[in-house]
XYZ file of C-alpha atoms in Angstrom:
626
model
C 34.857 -11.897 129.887
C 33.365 -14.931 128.051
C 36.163 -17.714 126.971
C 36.764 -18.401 123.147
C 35.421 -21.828 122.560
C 38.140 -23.603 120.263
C 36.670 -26.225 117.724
C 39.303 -27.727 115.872
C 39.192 -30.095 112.545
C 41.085 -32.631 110.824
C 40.546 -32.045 106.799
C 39.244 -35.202 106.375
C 36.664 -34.606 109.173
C 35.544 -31.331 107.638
C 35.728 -32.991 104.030
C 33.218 -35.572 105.266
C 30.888 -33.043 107.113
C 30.506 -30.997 104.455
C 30.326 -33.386 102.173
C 27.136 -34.484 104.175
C 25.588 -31.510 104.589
C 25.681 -30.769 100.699
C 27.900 -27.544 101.136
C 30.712 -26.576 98.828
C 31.238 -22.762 99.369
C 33.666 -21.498 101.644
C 31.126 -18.807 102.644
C 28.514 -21.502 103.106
C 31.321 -23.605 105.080
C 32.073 -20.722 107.423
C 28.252 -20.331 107.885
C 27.749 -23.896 108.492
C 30.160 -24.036 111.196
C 29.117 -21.280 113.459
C 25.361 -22.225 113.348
C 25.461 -26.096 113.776
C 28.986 -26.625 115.583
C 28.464 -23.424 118.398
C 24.893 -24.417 119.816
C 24.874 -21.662 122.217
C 25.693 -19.000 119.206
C 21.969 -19.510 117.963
C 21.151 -17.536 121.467
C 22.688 -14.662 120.645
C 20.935 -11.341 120.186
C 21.543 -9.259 116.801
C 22.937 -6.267 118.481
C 25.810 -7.927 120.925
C 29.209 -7.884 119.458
C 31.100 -10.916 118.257
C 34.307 -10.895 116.846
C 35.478 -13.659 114.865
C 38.777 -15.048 114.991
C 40.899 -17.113 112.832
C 43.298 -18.959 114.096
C 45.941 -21.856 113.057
C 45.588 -25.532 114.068
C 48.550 -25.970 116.488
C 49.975 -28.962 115.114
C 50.691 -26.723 111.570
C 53.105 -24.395 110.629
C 51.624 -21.629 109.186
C 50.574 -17.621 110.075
C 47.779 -16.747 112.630
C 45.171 -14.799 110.921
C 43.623 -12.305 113.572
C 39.840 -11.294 112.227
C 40.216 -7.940 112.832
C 43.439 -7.485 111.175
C 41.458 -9.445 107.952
C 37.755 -8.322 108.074
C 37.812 -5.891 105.342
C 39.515 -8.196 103.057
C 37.216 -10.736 103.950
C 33.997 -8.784 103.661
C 34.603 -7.719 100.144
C 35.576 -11.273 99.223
C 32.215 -12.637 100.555
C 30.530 -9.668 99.521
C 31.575 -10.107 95.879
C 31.162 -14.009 95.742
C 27.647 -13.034 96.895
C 26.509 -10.727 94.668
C 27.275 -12.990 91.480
C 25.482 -15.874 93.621
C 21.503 -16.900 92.449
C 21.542 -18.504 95.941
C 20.001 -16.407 98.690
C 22.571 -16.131 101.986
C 21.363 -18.120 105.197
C 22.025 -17.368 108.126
C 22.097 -14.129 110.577
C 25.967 -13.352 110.375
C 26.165 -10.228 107.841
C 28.159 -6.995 107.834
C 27.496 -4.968 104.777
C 29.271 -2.566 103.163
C 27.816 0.575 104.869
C 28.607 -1.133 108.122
C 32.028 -1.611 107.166
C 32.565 2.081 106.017
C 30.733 3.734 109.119
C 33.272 1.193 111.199
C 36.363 2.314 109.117
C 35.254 6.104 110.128
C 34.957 5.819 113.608
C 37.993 7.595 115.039
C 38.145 5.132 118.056
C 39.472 2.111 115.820
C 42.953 2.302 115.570
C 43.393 1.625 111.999
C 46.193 -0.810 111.288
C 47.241 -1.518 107.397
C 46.120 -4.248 105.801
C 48.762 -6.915 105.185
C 47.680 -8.585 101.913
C 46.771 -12.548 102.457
C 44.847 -15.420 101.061
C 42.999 -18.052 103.330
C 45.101 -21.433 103.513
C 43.032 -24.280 102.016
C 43.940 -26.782 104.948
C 42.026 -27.393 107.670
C 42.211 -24.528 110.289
C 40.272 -23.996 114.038
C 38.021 -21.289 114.484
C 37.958 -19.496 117.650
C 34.348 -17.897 118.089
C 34.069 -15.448 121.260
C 31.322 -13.161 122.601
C 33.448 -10.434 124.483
C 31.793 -7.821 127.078
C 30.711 -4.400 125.209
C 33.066 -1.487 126.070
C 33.235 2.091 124.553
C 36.349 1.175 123.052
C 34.875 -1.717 120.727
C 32.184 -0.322 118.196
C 28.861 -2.580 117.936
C 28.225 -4.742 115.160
C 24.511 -5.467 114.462
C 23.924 -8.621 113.074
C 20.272 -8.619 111.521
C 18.298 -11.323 112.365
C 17.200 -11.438 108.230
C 20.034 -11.698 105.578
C 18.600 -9.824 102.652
C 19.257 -11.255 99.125
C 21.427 -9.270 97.169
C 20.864 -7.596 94.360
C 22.056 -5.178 91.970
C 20.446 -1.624 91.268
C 20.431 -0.239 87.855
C 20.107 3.335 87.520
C 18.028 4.243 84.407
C 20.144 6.542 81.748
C 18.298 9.864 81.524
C 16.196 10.165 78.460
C 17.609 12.674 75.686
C 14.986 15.269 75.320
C 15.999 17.423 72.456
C 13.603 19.854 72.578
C 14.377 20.616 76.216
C 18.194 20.498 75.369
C 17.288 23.283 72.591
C 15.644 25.446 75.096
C 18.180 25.730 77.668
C 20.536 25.987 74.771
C 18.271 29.167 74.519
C 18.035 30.056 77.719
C 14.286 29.242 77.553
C 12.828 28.051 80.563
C 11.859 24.430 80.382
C 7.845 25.252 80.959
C 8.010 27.691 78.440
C 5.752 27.202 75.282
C 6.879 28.262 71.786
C 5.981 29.504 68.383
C 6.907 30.213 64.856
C 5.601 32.807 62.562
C 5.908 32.082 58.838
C 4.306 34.771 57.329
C 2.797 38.981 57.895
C 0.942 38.123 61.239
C 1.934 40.878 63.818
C -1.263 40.586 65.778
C -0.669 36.483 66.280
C 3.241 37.480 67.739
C 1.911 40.213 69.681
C -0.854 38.266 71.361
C 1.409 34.952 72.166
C 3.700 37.253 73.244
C 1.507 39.122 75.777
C 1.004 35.283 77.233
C 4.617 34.612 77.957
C 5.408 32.322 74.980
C 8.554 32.916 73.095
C 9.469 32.374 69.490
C 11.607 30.431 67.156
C 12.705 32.575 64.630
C 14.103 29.519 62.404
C 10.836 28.968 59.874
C 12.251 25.466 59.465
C 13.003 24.361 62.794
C 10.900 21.840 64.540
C 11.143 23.097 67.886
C 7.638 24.499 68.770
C 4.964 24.273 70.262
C 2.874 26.232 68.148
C 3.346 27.331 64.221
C 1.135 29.906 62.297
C 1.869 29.396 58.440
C 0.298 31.046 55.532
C 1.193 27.467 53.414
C -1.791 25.281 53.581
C 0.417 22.357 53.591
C 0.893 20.232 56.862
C 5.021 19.882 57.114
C 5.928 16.333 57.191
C 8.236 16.304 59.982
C 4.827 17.649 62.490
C 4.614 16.101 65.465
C 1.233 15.311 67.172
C 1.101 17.445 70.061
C 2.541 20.638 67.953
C -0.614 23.242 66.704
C -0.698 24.251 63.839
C -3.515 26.316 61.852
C -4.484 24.199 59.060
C -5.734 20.746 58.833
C -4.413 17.923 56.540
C -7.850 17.788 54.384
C -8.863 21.746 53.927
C -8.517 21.339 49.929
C -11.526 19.788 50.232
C -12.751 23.024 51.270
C -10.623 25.715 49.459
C -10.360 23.611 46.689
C -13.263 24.528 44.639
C -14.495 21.395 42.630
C -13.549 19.659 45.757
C -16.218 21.364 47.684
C -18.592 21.223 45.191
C -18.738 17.483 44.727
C -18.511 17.223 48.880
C -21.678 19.052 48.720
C -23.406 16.935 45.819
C -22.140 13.933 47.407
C -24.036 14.703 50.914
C -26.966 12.809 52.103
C -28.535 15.047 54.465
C -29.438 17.912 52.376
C -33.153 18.923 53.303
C -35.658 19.627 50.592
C -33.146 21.583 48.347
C -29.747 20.681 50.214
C -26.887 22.923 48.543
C -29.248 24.217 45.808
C -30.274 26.310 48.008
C -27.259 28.327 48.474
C -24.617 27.235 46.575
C -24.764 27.720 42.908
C -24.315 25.473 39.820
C -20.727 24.402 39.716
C -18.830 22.328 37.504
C -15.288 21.128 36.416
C -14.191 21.164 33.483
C -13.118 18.180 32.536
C -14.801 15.460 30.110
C -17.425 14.792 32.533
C -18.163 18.169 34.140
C -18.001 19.563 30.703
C -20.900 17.298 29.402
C -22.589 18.093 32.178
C -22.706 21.964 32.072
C -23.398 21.807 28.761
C -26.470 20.332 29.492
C -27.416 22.708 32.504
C -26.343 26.001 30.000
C -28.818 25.020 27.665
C -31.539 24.369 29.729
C -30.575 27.787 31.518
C -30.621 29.612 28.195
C -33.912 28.432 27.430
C -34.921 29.660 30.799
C -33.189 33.409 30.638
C -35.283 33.532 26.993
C -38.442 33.131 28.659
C -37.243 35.572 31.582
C -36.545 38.312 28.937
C -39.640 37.565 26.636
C -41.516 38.121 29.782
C -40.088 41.574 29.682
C -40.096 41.832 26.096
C -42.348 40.330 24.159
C -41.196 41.629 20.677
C -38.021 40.477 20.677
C -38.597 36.668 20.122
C -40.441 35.099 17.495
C -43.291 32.390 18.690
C -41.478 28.994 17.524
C -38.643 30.438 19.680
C -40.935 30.893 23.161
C -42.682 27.515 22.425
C -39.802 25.558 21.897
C -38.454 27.353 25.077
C -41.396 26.323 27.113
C -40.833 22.693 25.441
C -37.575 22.259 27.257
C -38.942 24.305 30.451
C -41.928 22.178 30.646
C -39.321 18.807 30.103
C -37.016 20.510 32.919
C -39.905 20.696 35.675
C -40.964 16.715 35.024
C -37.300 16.075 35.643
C -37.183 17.724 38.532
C -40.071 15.842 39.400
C -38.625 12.982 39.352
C -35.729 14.288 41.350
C -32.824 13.589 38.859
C -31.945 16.997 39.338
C -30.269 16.152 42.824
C -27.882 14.129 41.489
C -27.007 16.836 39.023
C -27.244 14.875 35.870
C -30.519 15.871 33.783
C -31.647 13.465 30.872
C -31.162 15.147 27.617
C -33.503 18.340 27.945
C -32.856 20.162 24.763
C -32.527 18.368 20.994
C -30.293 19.473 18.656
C -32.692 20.498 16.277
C -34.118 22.382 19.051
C -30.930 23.923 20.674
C -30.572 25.116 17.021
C -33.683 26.841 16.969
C -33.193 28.310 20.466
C -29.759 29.785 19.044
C -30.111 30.943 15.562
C -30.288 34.477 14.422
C -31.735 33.749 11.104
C -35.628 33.842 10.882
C -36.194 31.174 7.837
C -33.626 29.025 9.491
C -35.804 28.722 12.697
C -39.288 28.461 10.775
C -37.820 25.441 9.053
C -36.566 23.736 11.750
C -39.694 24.030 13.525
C -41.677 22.614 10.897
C -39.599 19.683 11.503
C -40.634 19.072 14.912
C -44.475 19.106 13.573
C -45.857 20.977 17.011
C -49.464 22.598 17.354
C -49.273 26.243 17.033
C -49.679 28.041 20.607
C -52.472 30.809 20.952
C -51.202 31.756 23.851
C -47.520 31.632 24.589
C -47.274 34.846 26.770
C -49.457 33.124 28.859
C -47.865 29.978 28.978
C -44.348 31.471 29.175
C -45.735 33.122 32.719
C -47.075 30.062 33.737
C -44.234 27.543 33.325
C -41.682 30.417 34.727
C -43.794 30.438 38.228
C -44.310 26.663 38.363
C -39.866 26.407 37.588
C -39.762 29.176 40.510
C -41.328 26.598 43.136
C -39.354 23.466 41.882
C -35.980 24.801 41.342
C -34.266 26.866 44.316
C -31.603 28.338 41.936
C -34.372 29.180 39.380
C -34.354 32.753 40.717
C -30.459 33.775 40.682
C -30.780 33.014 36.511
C -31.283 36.136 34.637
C -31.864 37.413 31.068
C -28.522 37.142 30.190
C -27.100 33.330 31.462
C -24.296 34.686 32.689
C -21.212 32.304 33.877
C -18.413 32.929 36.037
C -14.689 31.047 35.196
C -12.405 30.637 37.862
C -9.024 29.020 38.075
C -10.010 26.156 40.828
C -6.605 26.456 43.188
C -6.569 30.476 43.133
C -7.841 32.880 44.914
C -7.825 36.889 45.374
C -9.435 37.226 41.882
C -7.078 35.672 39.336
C -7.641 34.247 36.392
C -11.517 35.070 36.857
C -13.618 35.520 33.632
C -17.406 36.465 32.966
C -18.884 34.679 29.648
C -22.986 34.374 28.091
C -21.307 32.493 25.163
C -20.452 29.230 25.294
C -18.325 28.672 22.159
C -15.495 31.746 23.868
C -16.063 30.179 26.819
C -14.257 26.959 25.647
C -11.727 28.275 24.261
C -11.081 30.000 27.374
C -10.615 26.982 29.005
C -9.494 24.560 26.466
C -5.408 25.128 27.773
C -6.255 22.630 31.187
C -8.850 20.402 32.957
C -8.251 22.877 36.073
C -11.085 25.409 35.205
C -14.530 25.372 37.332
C -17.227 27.395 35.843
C -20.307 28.707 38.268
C -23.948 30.155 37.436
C -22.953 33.827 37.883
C -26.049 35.460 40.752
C -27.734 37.517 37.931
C -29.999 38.882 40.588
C -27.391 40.827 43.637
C -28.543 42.822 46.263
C -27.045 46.585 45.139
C -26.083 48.923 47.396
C -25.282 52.489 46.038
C -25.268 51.127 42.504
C -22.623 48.326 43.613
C -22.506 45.089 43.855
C -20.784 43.275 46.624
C -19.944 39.994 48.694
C -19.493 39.538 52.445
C -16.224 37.875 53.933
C -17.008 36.103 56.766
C -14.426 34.313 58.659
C -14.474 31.073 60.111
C -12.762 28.864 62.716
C -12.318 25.261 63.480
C -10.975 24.829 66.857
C -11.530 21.081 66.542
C -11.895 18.348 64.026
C -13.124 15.695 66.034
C -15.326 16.717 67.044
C -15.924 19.340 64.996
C -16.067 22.529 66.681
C -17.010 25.639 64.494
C -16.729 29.350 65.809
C -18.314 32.449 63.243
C -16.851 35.813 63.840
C -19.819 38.004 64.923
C -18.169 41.006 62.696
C -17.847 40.385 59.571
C -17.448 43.037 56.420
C -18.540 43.995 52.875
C -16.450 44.055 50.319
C -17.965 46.669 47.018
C -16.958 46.987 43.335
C -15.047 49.809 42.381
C -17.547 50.700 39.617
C -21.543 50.871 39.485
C -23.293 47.414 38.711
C -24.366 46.673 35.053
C -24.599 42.819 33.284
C -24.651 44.481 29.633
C -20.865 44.587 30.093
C -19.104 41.390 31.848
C -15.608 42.170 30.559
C -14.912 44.924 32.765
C -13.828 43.234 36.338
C -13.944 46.322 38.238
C -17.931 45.828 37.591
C -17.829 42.754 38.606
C -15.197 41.720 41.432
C -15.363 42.922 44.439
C -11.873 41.344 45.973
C -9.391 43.985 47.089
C -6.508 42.773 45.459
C -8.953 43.507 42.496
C -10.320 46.689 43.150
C -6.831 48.326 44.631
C -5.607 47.851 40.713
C -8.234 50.874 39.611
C -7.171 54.194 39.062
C -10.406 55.658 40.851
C -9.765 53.400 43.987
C -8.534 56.253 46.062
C -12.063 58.722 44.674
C -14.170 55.877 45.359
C -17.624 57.022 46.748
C -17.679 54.057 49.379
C -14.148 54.530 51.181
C -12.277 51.970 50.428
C -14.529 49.745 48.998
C -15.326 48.358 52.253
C -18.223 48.687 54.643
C -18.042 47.075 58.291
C -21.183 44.839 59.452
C -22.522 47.893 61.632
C -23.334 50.175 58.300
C -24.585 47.306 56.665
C -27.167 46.799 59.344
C -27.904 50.634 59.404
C -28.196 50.310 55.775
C -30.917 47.416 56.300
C -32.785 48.843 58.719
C -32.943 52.535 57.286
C -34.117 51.029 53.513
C -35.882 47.926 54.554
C -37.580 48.911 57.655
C -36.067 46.342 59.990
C -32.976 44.100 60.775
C -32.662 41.344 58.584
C -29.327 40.701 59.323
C -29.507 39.284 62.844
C -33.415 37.952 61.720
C -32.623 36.191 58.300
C -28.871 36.724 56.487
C -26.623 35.764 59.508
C -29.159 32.634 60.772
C -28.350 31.638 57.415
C -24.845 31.845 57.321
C -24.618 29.840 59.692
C -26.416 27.252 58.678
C -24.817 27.121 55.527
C -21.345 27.462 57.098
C -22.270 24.654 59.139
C -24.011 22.242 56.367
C -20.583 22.988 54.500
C -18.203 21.542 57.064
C -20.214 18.353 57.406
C -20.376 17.507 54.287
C -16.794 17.525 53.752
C -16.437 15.255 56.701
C -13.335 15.307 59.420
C -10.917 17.287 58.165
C -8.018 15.600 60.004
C -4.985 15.394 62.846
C -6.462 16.290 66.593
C -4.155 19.547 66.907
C -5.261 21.256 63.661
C -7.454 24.556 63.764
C -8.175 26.904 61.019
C -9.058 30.411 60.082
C -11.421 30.227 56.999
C -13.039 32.969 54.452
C -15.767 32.656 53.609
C -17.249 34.489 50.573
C -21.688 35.250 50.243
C -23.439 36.665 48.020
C -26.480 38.495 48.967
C -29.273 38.158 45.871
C -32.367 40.921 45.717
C -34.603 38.612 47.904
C -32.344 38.638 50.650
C -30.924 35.309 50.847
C -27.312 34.437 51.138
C -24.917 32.278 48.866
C -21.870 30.669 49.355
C -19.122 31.700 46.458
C -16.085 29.853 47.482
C -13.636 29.128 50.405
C -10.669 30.519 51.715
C -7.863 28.553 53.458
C -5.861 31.402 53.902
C -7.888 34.417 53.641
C -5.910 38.002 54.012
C -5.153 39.406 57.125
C -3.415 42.492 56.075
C -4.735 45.825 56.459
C -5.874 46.784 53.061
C -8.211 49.327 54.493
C -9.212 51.377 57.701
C -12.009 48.913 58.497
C -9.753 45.861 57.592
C -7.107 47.050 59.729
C -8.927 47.168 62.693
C -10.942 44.055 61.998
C -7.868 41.918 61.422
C -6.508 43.124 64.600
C -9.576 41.633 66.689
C -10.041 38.380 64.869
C -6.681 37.475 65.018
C -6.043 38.265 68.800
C -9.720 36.357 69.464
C -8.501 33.318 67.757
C -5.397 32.945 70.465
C -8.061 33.184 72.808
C -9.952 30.387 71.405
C -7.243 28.332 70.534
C -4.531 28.826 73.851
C -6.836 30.670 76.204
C -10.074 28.488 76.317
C -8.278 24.971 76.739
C -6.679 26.573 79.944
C -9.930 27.273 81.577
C -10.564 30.761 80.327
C -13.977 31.343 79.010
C -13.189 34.482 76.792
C -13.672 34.468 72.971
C -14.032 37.818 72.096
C -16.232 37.797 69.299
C -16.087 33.893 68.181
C -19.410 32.733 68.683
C -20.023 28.871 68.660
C -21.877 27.965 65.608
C -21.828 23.999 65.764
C -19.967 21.697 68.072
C -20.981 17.804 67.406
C -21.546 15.428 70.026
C -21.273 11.747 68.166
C -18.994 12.963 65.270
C -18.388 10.072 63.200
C -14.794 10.638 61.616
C -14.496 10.307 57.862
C -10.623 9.386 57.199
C -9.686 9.622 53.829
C -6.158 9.747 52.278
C -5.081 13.180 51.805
């Protein structure tokens, strides 16, 4: 067994070594010493054991300190003073705490208590010996690297309240969720069916998807929540909204929204100044239509003043002013009096006034200006005999408030309570089927507003007026509406010859191809729906928020020529079952838009019977303040 090798100090001797070697720590001290004092210590290998012990300088009277009896005490001491220390440790001599506890555990170490001490400040001989390894005496490893200490802080799990609601639950964490505010079985049933579970609470924010019949976008939404309608979709259902959106739109074509969308206006001081304008002209127009018919009904300074402002209303259009919807004065007053008055004198000396050539011909002429009108002006057609407008209260929907007038003096006071009133050139000209008139509902859906990704529902329906078609009488609505919540009011609703008032698209294409001789609705209507529907969306630009998608209604108009117009909008459009083909369209649109909307994003490639109208590539967002 090796000897301890004593080194003993005087404290003035160890004041002025340390004192040359820079060192002030104890630990340092104790460092210091073994390393530089011991010479053959450096030899040692890291996994021979030491011990370490501390003894008392003969010539003093004071305790001896035995290392084993004190190593614990001493470890923690150093231990703490080093981990408040900046200074790395130097040096190989290091025991840490996980040493010290897998020592303390070993049942061969007779564990003695520890008597509690301090170390004396005076000087003091340190006896340093490298004993032979026996079974008995466990094995320090001294690691050749000391390193630095430092202190681990544990990160405070993050409060997640919507996970702490679902386990609250007993929802699994994965899960997804929904809420239902409104009549939409088919929507519950289908998330359902996909393992989602739902929130009963309408006004909790815990979700992960929410179906709402309110239009409005909660303010507490977060961005990754769904919900199914966007921020900006008055602009759509909104329905001066969506008629300046299309007036304001550059890329229109030849006719742009002419072409399907007819004459709308607000009225308010400006959109009442210009319909005025527009009803004139058109009543000059429907004279010439029904003098055409009937020749004896008009006198001649009547027709030629008519063909005045006809003739004035094709140069405008010539110049184009017409796209901008404001047309330069086309009818004088002395004129628009002569158009209007019922008193034969009256108009003979009014004429006189205007000092025009006699006509020899105005028959002729009428026919003549009416065809060359027909080419310039796309809505030139839809204009009757009788200039018929339609009144419609511009934030409702399912037929209220709606109102027929040919005379403009009941038609302002009509509308003289509010500025909320939009008027529309009424489609003199519809397609009738069985003596009916009716519209198609087509529904809509944005996925996506950026980009903007439109889906059309391949089966779409008709929608029929309770009673046969005839303009002589516009007061009656059930002549004239064909909405449901309308028609349903009629006492001959449940006699009706067309069963419910409804047709689905497959009888209207049977219709089509037994009377017209071939399919027009897969070769000309539905093409054109869908340009229209998507010309529509564009125009209003993005609609707003990433996880937004909507279920829209759209309402056409089919005229005698076959071509389709767009009425209005729907942001909410009805999904109850008002009738036996409603109830089992409803059903299918409704399930295929949870396929579009949860299924497809996951990878699967069903729609049902979405089809992908439009899907932009370099959408340029239009943000606006909604």
């Amino acid at each position: 067994m090796i000897e301890p090798v004593h080194l003993t100090f005087n404290r003035s001797g160890e004041q002025f070594f340390f004192k040359r070697k820079g060192i002030h720590k104890e630990f340092d001290k104790l460092l210091e010493t073994k390393h530089h004092q011991i010479k053959h210590l450096h030899t040692m290998a890291s996994n021979e054991q030491i011990e370490i012990h501390l003894q008392k300088r003969a010539n003093l009277d004071s305790k001896r300190y035995d290392f084993e009896e004190n190593r614990k005490r001493k470890l923690e001491s150093l231990y703490s003073r080093k981990k408040h220390s900046k200074r790395p440790i130097q040096g190989n001599l290091y025991i840490t705490s996980e040493k010290k506890k897998i020592l303390e555990r070993s049942p061969e170490i007779e564990k003695k208590p520890m008597p509690r001490s301090s170390i004396p400040s005076h000087a003091s001989s340190y006896t340093i010996s490298k004993p032979v390894a026996s079974a008995k005496t466990p094995a320090i490893i001294v690691p050749e690297l000391i390193p630095q200490m430092s202190t681990i802080s544990i990160p405070k799990p993050s409060f997640n309240p919507y996970e702490s609601w679902k386990l609250s639950k007993n929802i699994p964490i994965e899960a997804k969720v929904f809420i239902i505010a409104g009549t939409y079985p088919d929507v519950r049933k289908a998330l359902l069916q996909r393992g989602w579970f739902e929130n009963i609470d309408l006004e909790s924010t815990f979700f992960d998807l929410k179906w709402s019949r309110n239009a409005r976008i909660p303010q507490n939404l977060l961005d990754w929540q769904l919900y199914n309608h966007f921020p900006r979709n008055f602009e759509l259902s909104v329905k001066w909204q969506l008629y300046e959106n299309l007036k304001k739109s550059s890329n229109s074509g030849k006719n742009g929204y002419l072409a399907f969308f007819p004459r709308s206006f607000r009225l308010d001081n400006k959109g009442t100044e210009d319909f005025f304008e527009y009803y004139k002209a058109i009543y000059a127009l429907s004279m010439l239509k029904d003098y055409k018919e009937n020749p004896s009904k008009y006198i001649s300074e009547q027709i030629i003043v008519a063909n005045i402002v006809c003739k004035r209303w094709i140069t405008e259009i010539d110049k184009q002013n017409y796209l901008n919807n404001r047309l330069s004065s086309l009818v004088m007053n002395v004129e628009w009096k002569i158009l209007t008055s019922s008193d034969i004198a009256d108009i003979k000396t009014s004429f006189q006034r205007l000092m025009l050539s006699p006509v020899t011909d105005p028959y002729s002429l009428t026919c003549a200006n009416l065809e060359e009108l027909s080419l310039k002006d796309p809505q030139a057609s839809i204009a009757g005999k009788k200039n018929i407008w339609i009144v419609k209260a511009g934030r409702k929907s399912r037929g209220r408030d709606i109102a027929l007038f040919n005379d403009i003096n009941k038609l302002k006071m009509h509308t003289s309570s509010s500025n909320c009133w939009v008027v529309q050139k009424y489609i003199e000209n519809p397609l009738i089927i069985a003596n009916k008139k009716f519209d198609i509902r087509q529904w809509v859906l944005i996925s996506n507003a950026d980009p903007l990704t439109i889906w059309i529902y391949k089966r779409c329906y008709l929608r029929f007026t309770i009673e046969d078609y005839n303009d002589d009488n516009i007061t009656n609505p059930y002549i004239h509406l064909t909405n449901n919540s309308i028609t349903k009011k009629s006492t001959k609703f449940d006699t009706a010859s067309i069963e419910g008032c409804m047709w689905s698209i497959d009888q209207f294409k049977d219709y089509l191809v037994k009377e017209k001789g071939s399919d027009l609705w897969s070769n000309k209507v539905y093409p054109s729906l869908k340009k229209i529907i998507k010309y529509s969306l564009i125009a209003v630009g993005n609609l707003g928020r990433s996880n937004s998608f909507e279920i829209l209604g759209y309402d056409f108009m089919i005229d005698e020529d076959m071509n389709p117009w767009l009425l209005e909008i729907n942001s909410s459009p009805a999904m109850d079952y008002s009738t036996t083909v409603t109830e089992e369209l409803v059903k299918e649109v409704l399930e295929d838009a949870v396929k579009v909307i949860v299924d497809v994003p996951n990878g699967i490639d069903d729609t049902g019977s979405f089809e992908l109208c439009y899907k932009s590539k370099n959408y340029i967002s239009v943000r606006t303040n909604s």
